Amino acid sequence: MKFTKKILANGLTVLHEQREVPVTTVMLGTRFGAINEKENEKGIAHFIEHLCFKGTEKRTTLQIAAELEKVGGNLNAFTSEEETAYHVKLP
């Protein structure tokens, strides 16, 4: 496996792995999780993660899921103590 790492001018870190399989995963991760929340904010990172699955002004939650699933894709996310991440896997 060969990994490439590039840090963009805006500070965004992009990691890429060249693989010999017909599947790709794209993940957006943030260094913000439960550990970063103040006492009166507990649960906000996880709440915001769930809001990202509520659709947009132009597409409903079901439309987004249907577009991904009709090509064999899957969309998911997680929040941990130190990070929140969203990922989509597609053939």
GROMACS .gro file of C-alpha atoms in nm:
model
   91
    1MET     CA    1   0.000   0.000   0.000
    2LYS     CA    2   0.118   0.348  -0.083
    3PHE     CA    3  -0.006   0.651   0.109
    4THR     CA    4   0.023   1.014   0.004
    5LYS     CA    5  -0.025   1.305   0.245
    6LYS     CA    6  -0.074   1.666   0.145
    7ILE     CA    7  -0.153   1.965   0.364
    8LEU     CA    8  -0.343   2.232   0.172
    9ALA     CA    9  -0.290   2.606   0.215
   10ASN     CA   10  -0.605   2.627   0.431
   11GLY     CA   11  -0.463   2.365   0.671
   12LEU     CA   12  -0.679   2.077   0.547
   13THR     CA   13  -0.488   1.748   0.548
   14VAL     CA   14  -0.563   1.512   0.259
   15LEU     CA   15  -0.460   1.147   0.284
   16HIS     CA   16  -0.477   0.916  -0.016
   17GLU     CA   17  -0.415   0.543  -0.044
   18GLN     CA   18  -0.368   0.380  -0.384
   19ARG     CA   19  -0.536   0.038  -0.374
   20GLU     CA   20  -0.593  -0.239  -0.624
   21VAL     CA   21  -0.962  -0.297  -0.537
   22PRO     CA   22  -1.272  -0.165  -0.714
   23VAL     CA   23  -1.395   0.024  -0.406
   24THR     CA   24  -1.328   0.373  -0.275
   25THR     CA   25  -1.397   0.538   0.058
   26VAL     CA   26  -1.401   0.912   0.112
   27MET     CA   27  -1.387   1.032   0.471
   28LEU     CA   28  -1.407   1.380   0.618
   29GLY     CA   29  -1.277   1.390   0.973
   30THR     CA   30  -1.254   1.668   1.228
   31ARG     CA   31  -1.046   1.684   1.542
   32PHE     CA   32  -1.350   1.765   1.751
   33GLY     CA   33  -1.528   1.519   1.974
   34ALA     CA   34  -1.673   1.482   2.319
   35ILE     CA   35  -1.344   1.574   2.488
   36ASN     CA   36  -1.364   1.926   2.339
   37GLU     CA   37  -1.710   2.001   2.476
   38LYS     CA   38  -1.772   2.212   2.784
   39GLU     CA   39  -2.000   2.075   3.054
   40ASN     CA   40  -2.301   2.268   2.919
   41GLU     CA   41  -2.227   2.148   2.562
   42LYS     CA   42  -2.207   1.772   2.626
   43GLY     CA   43  -2.343   1.579   2.330
   44ILE     CA   44  -2.329   1.866   2.078
   45ALA     CA   45  -2.070   1.700   1.849
   46HIS     CA   46  -2.284   1.388   1.824
   47PHE     CA   47  -2.599   1.596   1.774
   48ILE     CA   48  -2.436   1.789   1.487
   49GLU     CA   49  -2.322   1.460   1.334
   50HIS     CA   50  -2.685   1.346   1.325
   51LEU     CA   51  -2.803   1.675   1.175
   52CYS     CA   52  -2.587   1.602   0.870
   53PHE     CA   53  -2.823   1.314   0.788
   54LYS     CA   54  -3.137   1.530   0.783
   55GLY     CA   55  -3.115   1.625   0.415
   56THR     CA   56  -3.057   1.957   0.245
   57GLU     CA   57  -3.270   2.232   0.092
   58LYS     CA   58  -3.262   2.048  -0.242
   59ARG     CA   59  -3.260   1.678  -0.142
   60THR     CA   60  -3.430   1.481   0.133
   61THR     CA   61  -3.256   1.225   0.349
   62LEU     CA   62  -3.419   0.947   0.148
   63GLN     CA   63  -3.310   1.096  -0.185
   64ILE     CA   64  -2.947   1.116  -0.070
   65ALA     CA   65  -2.952   0.758   0.061
   66ALA     CA   66  -3.125   0.628  -0.255
   67GLU     CA   67  -2.865   0.788  -0.484
   68LEU     CA   68  -2.581   0.623  -0.294
   69GLU     CA   69  -2.750   0.287  -0.245
   70LYS     CA   70  -2.858   0.248  -0.609
   71VAL     CA   71  -2.488   0.232  -0.703
   72GLY     CA   72  -2.396   0.009  -0.408
   73GLY     CA   73  -2.275   0.288  -0.181
   74ASN     CA   74  -2.312   0.345   0.188
   75LEU     CA   75  -2.298   0.662   0.401
   76ASN     CA   76  -2.212   0.667   0.771
   77ALA     CA   77  -2.051   0.872   1.047
   78PHE     CA   78  -1.919   0.847   1.400
   79THR     CA   79  -1.831   1.068   1.695
   80SER     CA   80  -1.569   0.965   1.948
   81GLU     CA   81  -1.392   1.138   2.235
   82GLU     CA   82  -1.141   1.303   2.002
   83GLU     CA   83  -1.298   1.319   1.657
   84THR     CA   84  -1.608   1.330   1.442
   85ALA     CA   85  -1.597   1.175   1.097
   86TYR     CA   86  -1.829   1.120   0.801
   87HIS     CA   87  -1.760   0.863   0.533
   88VAL     CA   88  -1.906   0.726   0.212
   89LYS     CA   89  -1.801   0.397   0.051
   90LEU     CA   90  -1.863   0.340  -0.318
   91PRO     CA   91  -1.777   0.070  -0.573
   0.00000   0.00000   0.00000
